[in-house]
Amino acid sequence: MTTESDALVSQLNITARKLQNRLNELLKPLNLTANNYYFILKIDTKEPLTQDQLYKRIYLSHSNVTRRLDQLIQLGLVQKNA
């Protein structure tokens, strides 16, 4: 990688972290984080979504998806049907 590419990657990383921190600040009153908010954006409100379909949309491990879904369920933002 060139020095220019390294500098660009570094700036993108810094910008992404700043954006995530700002979003976390804005979501704090709702007891949400940027990561949990991302889940909400990926859940389709028009059709039911299985947990397996969500894994495929988000590309995270099953345990991470399950843990975050449990947090959203406890907040009353997501409903899990049997």
PDB file of N, CA, C and O in Angstrom:
ATOM      1  N   MET A   1       0.847  -1.172   0.000  1.00  0.00           N
ATOM      2  CA  MET A   1       0.000   0.000   0.000  1.00  0.00           C
ATOM      3  C   MET A   1       0.897   1.243   0.000  1.00  0.00           C
ATOM      4  O   MET A   1       1.903   1.281   0.686  1.00  0.00           O
ATOM      5  N   THR A   2       0.476   2.244  -0.702  1.00  0.00           N
ATOM      6  CA  THR A   2       1.273   3.463  -0.768  1.00  0.00           C
ATOM      7  C   THR A   2       1.005   4.335   0.449  1.00  0.00           C
ATOM      8  O   THR A   2       0.028   4.141   1.181  1.00  0.00           O
ATOM      9  N   THR A   3       1.858   5.303   0.640  1.00  0.00           N
ATOM     10  CA  THR A   3       1.681   6.242   1.745  1.00  0.00           C
ATOM     11  C   THR A   3       0.359   6.979   1.611  1.00  0.00           C
ATOM     12  O   THR A   3      -0.343   7.212   2.595  1.00  0.00           O
ATOM     13  N   GLU A   4       0.004   7.316   0.371  1.00  0.00           N
ATOM     14  CA  GLU A   4      -1.263   8.014   0.120  1.00  0.00           C
ATOM     15  C   GLU A   4      -2.455   7.132   0.497  1.00  0.00           C
ATOM     16  O   GLU A   4      -3.410   7.600   1.111  1.00  0.00           O
ATOM     17  N   SER A   5      -2.378   5.865   0.152  1.00  0.00           N
ATOM     18  CA  SER A   5      -3.446   4.922   0.500  1.00  0.00           C
ATOM     19  C   SER A   5      -3.540   4.746   2.008  1.00  0.00           C
ATOM     20  O   SER A   5      -4.634   4.698   2.570  1.00  0.00           O
ATOM     21  N   ASP A   6      -2.402   4.637   2.677  1.00  0.00           N
ATOM     22  CA  ASP A   6      -2.385   4.512   4.134  1.00  0.00           C
ATOM     23  C   ASP A   6      -3.046   5.715   4.795  1.00  0.00           C
ATOM     24  O   ASP A   6      -3.811   5.571   5.743  1.00  0.00           O
ATOM     25  N   ALA A   7      -2.733   6.903   4.290  1.00  0.00           N
ATOM     26  CA  ALA A   7      -3.303   8.126   4.848  1.00  0.00           C
ATOM     27  C   ALA A   7      -4.815   8.156   4.646  1.00  0.00           C
ATOM     28  O   ALA A   7      -5.565   8.545   5.551  1.00  0.00           O
ATOM     29  N   LEU A   8      -5.271   7.739   3.483  1.00  0.00           N
ATOM     30  CA  LEU A   8      -6.707   7.716   3.202  1.00  0.00           C
ATOM     31  C   LEU A   8      -7.424   6.719   4.102  1.00  0.00           C
ATOM     32  O   LEU A   8      -8.469   7.037   4.687  1.00  0.00           O
ATOM     33  N   VAL A   9      -6.874   5.521   4.243  1.00  0.00           N
ATOM     34  CA  VAL A   9      -7.473   4.510   5.117  1.00  0.00           C
ATOM     35  C   VAL A   9      -7.515   5.014   6.555  1.00  0.00           C
ATOM     36  O   VAL A   9      -8.515   4.841   7.265  1.00  0.00           O
ATOM     37  N   SER A  10      -6.461   5.663   6.987  1.00  0.00           N
ATOM     38  CA  SER A  10      -6.411   6.214   8.333  1.00  0.00           C
ATOM     39  C   SER A  10      -7.509   7.263   8.538  1.00  0.00           C
ATOM     40  O   SER A  10      -8.211   7.257   9.552  1.00  0.00           O
ATOM     41  N   GLN A  11      -7.659   8.161   7.584  1.00  0.00           N
ATOM     42  CA  GLN A  11      -8.688   9.196   7.687  1.00  0.00           C
ATOM     43  C   GLN A  11     -10.096   8.614   7.674  1.00  0.00           C
ATOM     44  O   GLN A  11     -10.968   9.065   8.408  1.00  0.00           O
ATOM     45  N   LEU A  12     -10.305   7.612   6.841  1.00  0.00           N
ATOM     46  CA  LEU A  12     -11.616   6.956   6.815  1.00  0.00           C
ATOM     47  C   LEU A  12     -11.920   6.287   8.150  1.00  0.00           C
ATOM     48  O   LEU A  12     -13.045   6.358   8.648  1.00  0.00           O
ATOM     49  N   ASN A  13     -10.933   5.643   8.727  1.00  0.00           N
ATOM     50  CA  ASN A  13     -11.106   4.989  10.020  1.00  0.00           C
ATOM     51  C   ASN A  13     -11.439   6.011  11.105  1.00  0.00           C
ATOM     52  O   ASN A  13     -12.351   5.812  11.909  1.00  0.00           O
ATOM     53  N   ILE A  14     -10.716   7.105  11.129  1.00  0.00           N
ATOM     54  CA  ILE A  14     -10.959   8.162  12.121  1.00  0.00           C
ATOM     55  C   ILE A  14     -12.353   8.741  11.944  1.00  0.00           C
ATOM     56  O   ILE A  14     -13.104   8.926  12.913  1.00  0.00           O
ATOM     57  N   THR A  15     -12.724   9.011  10.705  1.00  0.00           N
ATOM     58  CA  THR A  15     -14.046   9.579  10.425  1.00  0.00           C
ATOM     59  C   THR A  15     -15.156   8.617  10.839  1.00  0.00           C
ATOM     60  O   THR A  15     -16.153   9.034  11.433  1.00  0.00           O
ATOM     61  N   ALA A  16     -14.985   7.339  10.543  1.00  0.00           N
ATOM     62  CA  ALA A  16     -15.987   6.340  10.917  1.00  0.00           C
ATOM     63  C   ALA A  16     -16.147   6.264  12.432  1.00  0.00           C
ATOM     64  O   ALA A  16     -17.274   6.192  12.941  1.00  0.00           O
ATOM     65  N   ARG A  17     -15.041   6.301  13.162  1.00  0.00           N
ATOM     66  CA  ARG A  17     -15.122   6.255  14.634  1.00  0.00           C
ATOM     67  C   ARG A  17     -15.794   7.498  15.188  1.00  0.00           C
ATOM     68  O   ARG A  17     -16.598   7.421  16.119  1.00  0.00           O
ATOM     69  N   LYS A  18     -15.472   8.670  14.626  1.00  0.00           N
ATOM     70  CA  LYS A  18     -16.111   9.905  15.082  1.00  0.00           C
ATOM     71  C   LYS A  18     -17.612   9.871  14.811  1.00  0.00           C
ATOM     72  O   LYS A  18     -18.412  10.270  15.661  1.00  0.00           O
ATOM     73  N   LEU A  19     -17.989   9.390  13.643  1.00  0.00           N
ATOM     74  CA  LEU A  19     -19.400   9.290  13.304  1.00  0.00           C
ATOM     75  C   LEU A  19     -20.117   8.321  14.229  1.00  0.00           C
ATOM     76  O   LEU A  19     -21.213   8.605  14.710  1.00  0.00           O
ATOM     77  N   GLN A  20     -19.490   7.183  14.510  1.00  0.00           N
ATOM     78  CA  GLN A  20     -20.108   6.215  15.407  1.00  0.00           C
ATOM     79  C   GLN A  20     -20.244   6.790  16.818  1.00  0.00           C
ATOM     80  O   GLN A  20     -21.277   6.610  17.464  1.00  0.00           O
ATOM     81  N   ASN A  21     -19.238   7.501  17.297  1.00  0.00           N
ATOM     82  CA  ASN A  21     -19.315   8.115  18.621  1.00  0.00           C
ATOM     83  C   ASN A  21     -20.434   9.150  18.682  1.00  0.00           C
ATOM     84  O   ASN A  21     -21.178   9.219  19.668  1.00  0.00           O
ATOM     85  N   ARG A  22     -20.572   9.948  17.633  1.00  0.00           N
ATOM     86  CA  ARG A  22     -21.629  10.965  17.599  1.00  0.00           C
ATOM     87  C   ARG A  22     -22.998  10.303  17.567  1.00  0.00           C
ATOM     88  O   ARG A  22     -23.919  10.722  18.277  1.00  0.00           O
ATOM     89  N   LEU A  23     -23.143   9.263  16.760  1.00  0.00           N
ATOM     90  CA  LEU A  23     -24.415   8.548  16.705  1.00  0.00           C
ATOM     91  C   LEU A  23     -24.728   7.906  18.054  1.00  0.00           C
ATOM     92  O   LEU A  23     -25.877   7.944  18.505  1.00  0.00           O
ATOM     93  N   ASN A  24     -23.727   7.366  18.731  1.00  0.00           N
ATOM     94  CA  ASN A  24     -23.938   6.808  20.069  1.00  0.00           C
ATOM     95  C   ASN A  24     -24.442   7.872  21.034  1.00  0.00           C
ATOM     96  O   ASN A  24     -25.327   7.615  21.853  1.00  0.00           O
ATOM     97  N   GLU A  25     -23.895   9.073  20.953  1.00  0.00           N
ATOM     98  CA  GLU A  25     -24.357  10.178  21.806  1.00  0.00           C
ATOM     99  C   GLU A  25     -25.825  10.507  21.535  1.00  0.00           C
ATOM    100  O   GLU A  25     -26.605  10.716  22.469  1.00  0.00           O
ATOM    101  N   LEU A  26     -26.183  10.577  20.262  1.00  0.00           N
ATOM    102  CA  LEU A  26     -27.556  10.914  19.897  1.00  0.00           C
ATOM    103  C   LEU A  26     -28.550   9.825  20.278  1.00  0.00           C
ATOM    104  O   LEU A  26     -29.706  10.111  20.607  1.00  0.00           O
ATOM    105  N   LEU A  27     -28.113   8.576  20.245  1.00  0.00           N
ATOM    106  CA  LEU A  27     -28.995   7.444  20.547  1.00  0.00           C
ATOM    107  C   LEU A  27     -29.060   7.104  22.027  1.00  0.00           C
ATOM    108  O   LEU A  27     -29.938   6.360  22.454  1.00  0.00           O
ATOM    109  N   LYS A  28     -28.153   7.650  22.818  1.00  0.00           N
ATOM    110  CA  LYS A  28     -28.087   7.311  24.248  1.00  0.00           C
ATOM    111  C   LYS A  28     -29.413   7.516  24.983  1.00  0.00           C
ATOM    112  O   LYS A  28     -29.805   6.667  25.779  1.00  0.00           O
ATOM    113  N   PRO A  29     -30.145   8.609  24.736  1.00  0.00           N
ATOM    114  CA  PRO A  29     -31.437   8.767  25.438  1.00  0.00           C
ATOM    115  C   PRO A  29     -32.440   7.651  25.146  1.00  0.00           C
ATOM    116  O   PRO A  29     -33.359   7.418  25.929  1.00  0.00           O
ATOM    117  N   LEU A  30     -32.257   6.945  24.043  1.00  0.00           N
ATOM    118  CA  LEU A  30     -33.137   5.837  23.676  1.00  0.00           C
ATOM    119  C   LEU A  30     -32.592   4.486  24.136  1.00  0.00           C
ATOM    120  O   LEU A  30     -33.164   3.441  23.819  1.00  0.00           O
ATOM    121  N   ASN A  31     -31.480   4.513  24.867  1.00  0.00           N
ATOM    122  CA  ASN A  31     -30.792   3.296  25.312  1.00  0.00           C
ATOM    123  C   ASN A  31     -30.331   2.441  24.139  1.00  0.00           C
ATOM    124  O   ASN A  31     -30.318   1.215  24.220  1.00  0.00           O
ATOM    125  N   LEU A  32     -29.960   3.093  23.041  1.00  0.00           N
ATOM    126  CA  LEU A  32     -29.463   2.411  21.860  1.00  0.00           C
ATOM    127  C   LEU A  32     -28.022   2.787  21.597  1.00  0.00           C
ATOM    128  O   LEU A  32     -27.539   3.793  22.092  1.00  0.00           O
ATOM    129  N   THR A  33     -27.362   1.955  20.801  1.00  0.00           N
ATOM    130  CA  THR A  33     -26.031   2.260  20.305  1.00  0.00           C
ATOM    131  C   THR A  33     -26.093   2.269  18.780  1.00  0.00           C
ATOM    132  O   THR A  33     -27.090   1.822  18.190  1.00  0.00           O
ATOM    133  N   ALA A  34     -25.038   2.738  18.155  1.00  0.00           N
ATOM    134  CA  ALA A  34     -24.981   2.740  16.693  1.00  0.00           C
ATOM    135  C   ALA A  34     -25.126   1.315  16.164  1.00  0.00           C
ATOM    136  O   ALA A  34     -25.790   1.077  15.153  1.00  0.00           O
ATOM    137  N   ASN A  35     -24.540   0.349  16.854  1.00  0.00           N
ATOM    138  CA  ASN A  35     -24.628  -1.050  16.416  1.00  0.00           C
ATOM    139  C   ASN A  35     -26.058  -1.579  16.489  1.00  0.00           C
ATOM    140  O   ASN A  35     -26.529  -2.247  15.571  1.00  0.00           O
ATOM    141  N   ASN A  36     -26.758  -1.270  17.580  1.00  0.00           N
ATOM    142  CA  ASN A  36     -28.135  -1.726  17.701  1.00  0.00           C
ATOM    143  C   ASN A  36     -29.042  -1.004  16.705  1.00  0.00           C
ATOM    144  O   ASN A  36     -29.973  -1.586  16.161  1.00  0.00           O
ATOM    145  N   TYR A  37     -28.762   0.261  16.472  1.00  0.00           N
ATOM    146  CA  TYR A  37     -29.527   1.037  15.495  1.00  0.00           C
ATOM    147  C   TYR A  37     -29.375   0.420  14.106  1.00  0.00           C
ATOM    148  O   TYR A  37     -30.340   0.332  13.349  1.00  0.00           O
ATOM    149  N   TYR A  38     -28.195  -0.030  13.791  1.00  0.00           N
ATOM    150  CA  TYR A  38     -27.936  -0.692  12.513  1.00  0.00           C
ATOM    151  C   TYR A  38     -28.828  -1.922  12.366  1.00  0.00           C
ATOM    152  O   TYR A  38     -29.369  -2.183  11.290  1.00  0.00           O
ATOM    153  N   PHE A  39     -29.013  -2.667  13.435  1.00  0.00           N
ATOM    154  CA  PHE A  39     -29.897  -3.829  13.402  1.00  0.00           C
ATOM    155  C   PHE A  39     -31.315  -3.407  13.049  1.00  0.00           C
ATOM    156  O   PHE A  39     -31.981  -4.031  12.241  1.00  0.00           O
ATOM    157  N   ILE A  40     -31.773  -2.348  13.690  1.00  0.00           N
ATOM    158  CA  ILE A  40     -33.129  -1.866  13.431  1.00  0.00           C
ATOM    159  C   ILE A  40     -33.289  -1.497  11.960  1.00  0.00           C
ATOM    160  O   ILE A  40     -34.312  -1.787  11.341  1.00  0.00           O
ATOM    161  N   LEU A  41     -32.271  -0.881  11.389  1.00  0.00           N
ATOM    162  CA  LEU A  41     -32.335  -0.517   9.979  1.00  0.00           C
ATOM    163  C   LEU A  41     -32.396  -1.739   9.076  1.00  0.00           C
ATOM    164  O   LEU A  41     -32.976  -1.682   7.987  1.00  0.00           O
ATOM    165  N   LYS A  42     -31.789  -2.840   9.493  1.00  0.00           N
ATOM    166  CA  LYS A  42     -31.746  -4.050   8.679  1.00  0.00           C
ATOM    167  C   LYS A  42     -32.987  -4.926   8.831  1.00  0.00           C
ATOM    168  O   LYS A  42     -33.214  -5.828   8.042  1.00  0.00           O
ATOM    169  N   ILE A  43     -33.784  -4.668   9.840  1.00  0.00           N
ATOM    170  CA  ILE A  43     -34.996  -5.458  10.055  1.00  0.00           C
ATOM    171  C   ILE A  43     -36.112  -4.847   9.223  1.00  0.00           C
ATOM    172  O   ILE A  43     -36.433  -3.674   9.342  1.00  0.00           O
ATOM    173  N   ASP A  44     -36.695  -5.644   8.370  1.00  0.00           N
ATOM    174  CA  ASP A  44     -37.773  -5.193   7.502  1.00  0.00           C
ATOM    175  C   ASP A  44     -39.074  -5.159   8.299  1.00  0.00           C
ATOM    176  O   ASP A  44     -39.501  -6.168   8.846  1.00  0.00           O
ATOM    177  N   THR A  45     -39.698  -4.006   8.366  1.00  0.00           N
ATOM    178  CA  THR A  45     -40.918  -3.886   9.166  1.00  0.00           C
ATOM    179  C   THR A  45     -42.161  -4.352   8.411  1.00  0.00           C
ATOM    180  O   THR A  45     -43.208  -4.495   9.001  1.00  0.00           O
ATOM    181  N   LYS A  46     -42.046  -4.602   7.126  1.00  0.00           N
ATOM    182  CA  LYS A  46     -43.213  -5.006   6.335  1.00  0.00           C
ATOM    183  C   LYS A  46     -43.453  -6.507   6.354  1.00  0.00           C
ATOM    184  O   LYS A  46     -44.569  -6.962   6.232  1.00  0.00           O
ATOM    185  N   GLU A  47     -42.379  -7.262   6.482  1.00  0.00           N
ATOM    186  CA  GLU A  47     -42.491  -8.718   6.498  1.00  0.00           C
ATOM    187  C   GLU A  47     -41.722  -9.283   7.681  1.00  0.00           C
ATOM    188  O   GLU A  47     -40.674  -8.765   8.037  1.00  0.00           O
ATOM    189  N   PRO A  48     -42.219 -10.360   8.271  1.00  0.00           N
ATOM    190  CA  PRO A  48     -41.450 -11.013   9.337  1.00  0.00           C
ATOM    191  C   PRO A  48     -40.093 -11.456   8.808  1.00  0.00           C
ATOM    192  O   PRO A  48     -39.942 -11.792   7.642  1.00  0.00           O
ATOM    193  N   LEU A  49     -39.129 -11.465   9.688  1.00  0.00           N
ATOM    194  CA  LEU A  49     -37.757 -11.822   9.325  1.00  0.00           C
ATOM    195  C   LEU A  49     -37.266 -12.876  10.297  1.00  0.00           C
ATOM    196  O   LEU A  49     -37.360 -12.697  11.513  1.00  0.00           O
ATOM    197  N   THR A  50     -36.749 -13.969   9.773  1.00  0.00           N
ATOM    198  CA  THR A  50     -36.203 -14.990  10.661  1.00  0.00           C
ATOM    199  C   THR A  50     -34.814 -14.567  11.126  1.00  0.00           C
ATOM    200  O   THR A  50     -34.160 -13.723  10.500  1.00  0.00           O
ATOM    201  N   GLN A  51     -34.387 -15.153  12.211  1.00  0.00           N
ATOM    202  CA  GLN A  51     -33.054 -14.851  12.732  1.00  0.00           C
ATOM    203  C   GLN A  51     -31.988 -15.257  11.716  1.00  0.00           C
ATOM    204  O   GLN A  51     -30.998 -14.556  11.535  1.00  0.00           O
ATOM    205  N   ASP A  52     -32.206 -16.365  11.037  1.00  0.00           N
ATOM    206  CA  ASP A  52     -31.257 -16.820  10.022  1.00  0.00           C
ATOM    207  C   ASP A  52     -31.142 -15.806   8.879  1.00  0.00           C
ATOM    208  O   ASP A  52     -30.056 -15.527   8.393  1.00  0.00           O
ATOM    209  N   GLN A  53     -32.264 -15.235   8.458  1.00  0.00           N
ATOM    210  CA  GLN A  53     -32.231 -14.210   7.411  1.00  0.00           C
ATOM    211  C   GLN A  53     -31.466 -12.976   7.894  1.00  0.00           C
ATOM    212  O   GLN A  53     -30.736 -12.356   7.125  1.00  0.00           O
ATOM    213  N   LEU A  54     -31.630 -12.639   9.167  1.00  0.00           N
ATOM    214  CA  LEU A  54     -30.917 -11.492   9.722  1.00  0.00           C
ATOM    215  C   LEU A  54     -29.413 -11.746   9.768  1.00  0.00           C
ATOM    216  O   LEU A  54     -28.624 -10.854   9.465  1.00  0.00           O
ATOM    217  N   TYR A  55     -28.999 -12.956  10.120  1.00  0.00           N
ATOM    218  CA  TYR A  55     -27.567 -13.298  10.112  1.00  0.00           C
ATOM    219  C   TYR A  55     -26.978 -12.997   8.739  1.00  0.00           C
ATOM    220  O   TYR A  55     -25.893 -12.432   8.615  1.00  0.00           O
ATOM    221  N   LYS A  56     -27.704 -13.411   7.711  1.00  0.00           N
ATOM    222  CA  LYS A  56     -27.219 -13.233   6.342  1.00  0.00           C
ATOM    223  C   LYS A  56     -27.179 -11.769   5.918  1.00  0.00           C
ATOM    224  O   LYS A  56     -26.330 -11.375   5.132  1.00  0.00           O
ATOM    225  N   ARG A  57     -28.068 -10.950   6.449  1.00  0.00           N
ATOM    226  CA  ARG A  57     -28.084  -9.527   6.108  1.00  0.00           C
ATOM    227  C   ARG A  57     -26.971  -8.754   6.801  1.00  0.00           C
ATOM    228  O   ARG A  57     -26.474  -7.767   6.285  1.00  0.00           O
ATOM    229  N   ILE A  58     -26.618  -9.183   7.997  1.00  0.00           N
ATOM    230  CA  ILE A  58     -25.702  -8.395   8.822  1.00  0.00           C
ATOM    231  C   ILE A  58     -24.273  -8.931   8.797  1.00  0.00           C
ATOM    232  O   ILE A  58     -23.331  -8.204   9.063  1.00  0.00           O
ATOM    233  N   TYR A  59     -24.088 -10.190   8.479  1.00  0.00           N
ATOM    234  CA  TYR A  59     -22.749 -10.795   8.405  1.00  0.00           C
ATOM    235  C   TYR A  59     -22.016 -10.763   9.743  1.00  0.00           C
ATOM    236  O   TYR A  59     -20.850 -10.432   9.816  1.00  0.00           O
ATOM    237  N   LEU A  60     -22.735 -11.082  10.801  1.00  0.00           N
ATOM    238  CA  LEU A  60     -22.130 -11.226  12.126  1.00  0.00           C
ATOM    239  C   LEU A  60     -22.380 -12.647  12.609  1.00  0.00           C
ATOM    240  O   LEU A  60     -23.232 -13.352  12.082  1.00  0.00           O
ATOM    241  N   SER A  61     -21.655 -13.025  13.644  1.00  0.00           N
ATOM    242  CA  SER A  61     -21.832 -14.365  14.198  1.00  0.00           C
ATOM    243  C   SER A  61     -23.224 -14.493  14.814  1.00  0.00           C
ATOM    244  O   SER A  61     -23.857 -13.513  15.195  1.00  0.00           O
ATOM    245  N   HIS A  62     -23.668 -15.734  14.911  1.00  0.00           N
ATOM    246  CA  HIS A  62     -24.987 -16.011  15.492  1.00  0.00           C
ATOM    247  C   HIS A  62     -25.082 -15.470  16.916  1.00  0.00           C
ATOM    248  O   HIS A  62     -26.108 -14.918  17.298  1.00  0.00           O
ATOM    249  N   SER A  63     -24.004 -15.622  17.688  1.00  0.00           N
ATOM    250  CA  SER A  63     -24.063 -15.167  19.079  1.00  0.00           C
ATOM    251  C   SER A  63     -24.180 -13.645  19.170  1.00  0.00           C
ATOM    252  O   SER A  63     -24.916 -13.127  20.015  1.00  0.00           O
ATOM    253  N   ASN A  64     -23.486 -12.914  18.292  1.00  0.00           N
ATOM    254  CA  ASN A  64     -23.601 -11.452  18.302  1.00  0.00           C
ATOM    255  C   ASN A  64     -25.005 -11.004  17.913  1.00  0.00           C
ATOM    256  O   ASN A  64     -25.571 -10.098  18.522  1.00  0.00           O
ATOM    257  N   VAL A  65     -25.560 -11.648  16.901  1.00  0.00           N
ATOM    258  CA  VAL A  65     -26.916 -11.298  16.468  1.00  0.00           C
ATOM    259  C   VAL A  65     -27.913 -11.601  17.578  1.00  0.00           C
ATOM    260  O   VAL A  65     -28.767 -10.770  17.899  1.00  0.00           O
ATOM    261  N   THR A  66     -27.787 -12.755  18.183  1.00  0.00           N
ATOM    262  CA  THR A  66     -28.697 -13.145  19.262  1.00  0.00           C
ATOM    263  C   THR A  66     -28.606 -12.171  20.435  1.00  0.00           C
ATOM    264  O   THR A  66     -29.631 -11.732  20.973  1.00  0.00           O
ATOM    265  N   ARG A  67     -27.402 -11.819  20.824  1.00  0.00           N
ATOM    266  CA  ARG A  67     -27.205 -10.901  21.951  1.00  0.00           C
ATOM    267  C   ARG A  67     -27.833  -9.529  21.656  1.00  0.00           C
ATOM    268  O   ARG A  67     -28.556  -8.974  22.480  1.00  0.00           O
ATOM    269  N   ARG A  68     -27.592  -9.004  20.480  1.00  0.00           N
ATOM    270  CA  ARG A  68     -28.145  -7.687  20.139  1.00  0.00           C
ATOM    271  C   ARG A  68     -29.659  -7.733  19.983  1.00  0.00           C
ATOM    272  O   ARG A  68     -30.356  -6.797  20.367  1.00  0.00           O
ATOM    273  N   LEU A  69     -30.159  -8.819  19.420  1.00  0.00           N
ATOM    274  CA  LEU A  69     -31.614  -8.952  19.321  1.00  0.00           C
ATOM    275  C   LEU A  69     -32.242  -8.992  20.703  1.00  0.00           C
ATOM    276  O   LEU A  69     -33.283  -8.372  20.937  1.00  0.00           O
ATOM    277  N   ASP A  70     -31.622  -9.721  21.617  1.00  0.00           N
ATOM    278  CA  ASP A  70     -32.131  -9.789  22.991  1.00  0.00           C
ATOM    279  C   ASP A  70     -32.184  -8.402  23.617  1.00  0.00           C
ATOM    280  O   ASP A  70     -33.151  -8.064  24.316  1.00  0.00           O
ATOM    281  N   GLN A  71     -31.176  -7.580  23.370  1.00  0.00           N
ATOM    282  CA  GLN A  71     -31.176  -6.205  23.891  1.00  0.00           C
ATOM    283  C   GLN A  71     -32.345  -5.405  23.318  1.00  0.00           C
ATOM    284  O   GLN A  71     -33.035  -4.693  24.049  1.00  0.00           O
ATOM    285  N   LEU A  72     -32.571  -5.533  22.019  1.00  0.00           N
ATOM    286  CA  LEU A  72     -33.664  -4.799  21.376  1.00  0.00           C
ATOM    287  C   LEU A  72     -35.029  -5.306  21.833  1.00  0.00           C
ATOM    288  O   LEU A  72     -35.969  -4.518  21.980  1.00  0.00           O
ATOM    289  N   ILE A  73     -35.135  -6.599  22.088  1.00  0.00           N
ATOM    290  CA  ILE A  73     -36.382  -7.166  22.606  1.00  0.00           C
ATOM    291  C   ILE A  73     -36.651  -6.623  24.000  1.00  0.00           C
ATOM    292  O   ILE A  73     -37.775  -6.221  24.317  1.00  0.00           O
ATOM    293  N   GLN A  74     -35.613  -6.585  24.856  1.00  0.00           N
ATOM    294  CA  GLN A  74     -35.774  -6.065  26.220  1.00  0.00           C
ATOM    295  C   GLN A  74     -36.177  -4.592  26.216  1.00  0.00           C
ATOM    296  O   GLN A  74     -36.906  -4.138  27.106  1.00  0.00           O
ATOM    297  N   LEU A  75     -35.733  -3.846  25.215  1.00  0.00           N
ATOM    298  CA  LEU A  75     -36.103  -2.428  25.099  1.00  0.00           C
ATOM    299  C   LEU A  75     -37.500  -2.256  24.507  1.00  0.00           C
ATOM    300  O   LEU A  75     -38.022  -1.141  24.466  1.00  0.00           O
ATOM    301  N   GLY A  76     -38.094  -3.345  24.048  1.00  0.00           N
ATOM    302  CA  GLY A  76     -39.424  -3.279  23.456  1.00  0.00           C
ATOM    303  C   GLY A  76     -39.426  -2.763  22.027  1.00  0.00           C
ATOM    304  O   GLY A  76     -40.475  -2.369  21.521  1.00  0.00           O
ATOM    305  N   LEU A  77     -38.270  -2.790  21.363  1.00  0.00           N
ATOM    306  CA  LEU A  77     -38.163  -2.257  20.004  1.00  0.00           C
ATOM    307  C   LEU A  77     -38.321  -3.338  18.940  1.00  0.00           C
ATOM    308  O   LEU A  77     -38.562  -3.034  17.770  1.00  0.00           O
ATOM    309  N   VAL A  78     -38.145  -4.595  19.347  1.00  0.00           N
ATOM    310  CA  VAL A  78     -38.250  -5.723  18.435  1.00  0.00           C
ATOM    311  C   VAL A  78     -39.099  -6.783  19.109  1.00  0.00           C
ATOM    312  O   VAL A  78     -39.012  -6.983  20.317  1.00  0.00           O
ATOM    313  N   GLN A  79     -39.922  -7.428  18.321  1.00  0.00           N
ATOM    314  CA  GLN A  79     -40.747  -8.506  18.843  1.00  0.00           C
ATOM    315  C   GLN A  79     -40.299  -9.813  18.214  1.00  0.00           C
ATOM    316  O   GLN A  79     -40.105  -9.893  16.992  1.00  0.00           O
ATOM    317  N   LYS A  80     -40.127 -10.826  19.051  1.00  0.00           N
ATOM    318  CA  LYS A  80     -39.719 -12.149  18.562  1.00  0.00           C
ATOM    319  C   LYS A  80     -40.930 -13.066  18.633  1.00  0.00           C
ATOM    320  O   LYS A  80     -41.553 -13.223  19.680  1.00  0.00           O
ATOM    321  N   ASN A  81     -41.261 -13.657  17.502  1.00  0.00           N
ATOM    322  CA  ASN A  81     -42.380 -14.590  17.435  1.00  0.00           C
ATOM    323  C   ASN A  81     -41.841 -16.008  17.382  1.00  0.00           C
ATOM    324  O   ASN A  81     -40.831 -16.271  16.747  1.00  0.00           O
ATOM    325  N   ALA A  82     -42.553 -16.910  18.025  1.00  0.00           N
ATOM    326  CA  ALA A  82     -42.144 -18.314  18.051  1.00  0.00           C
ATOM    327  C   ALA A  82     -42.448 -19.006  16.761  1.00  0.00           C
ATOM    328  O   ALA A  82     -43.167 -18.647  15.952  1.00  0.00           O
TER     329      ALA A  82
END
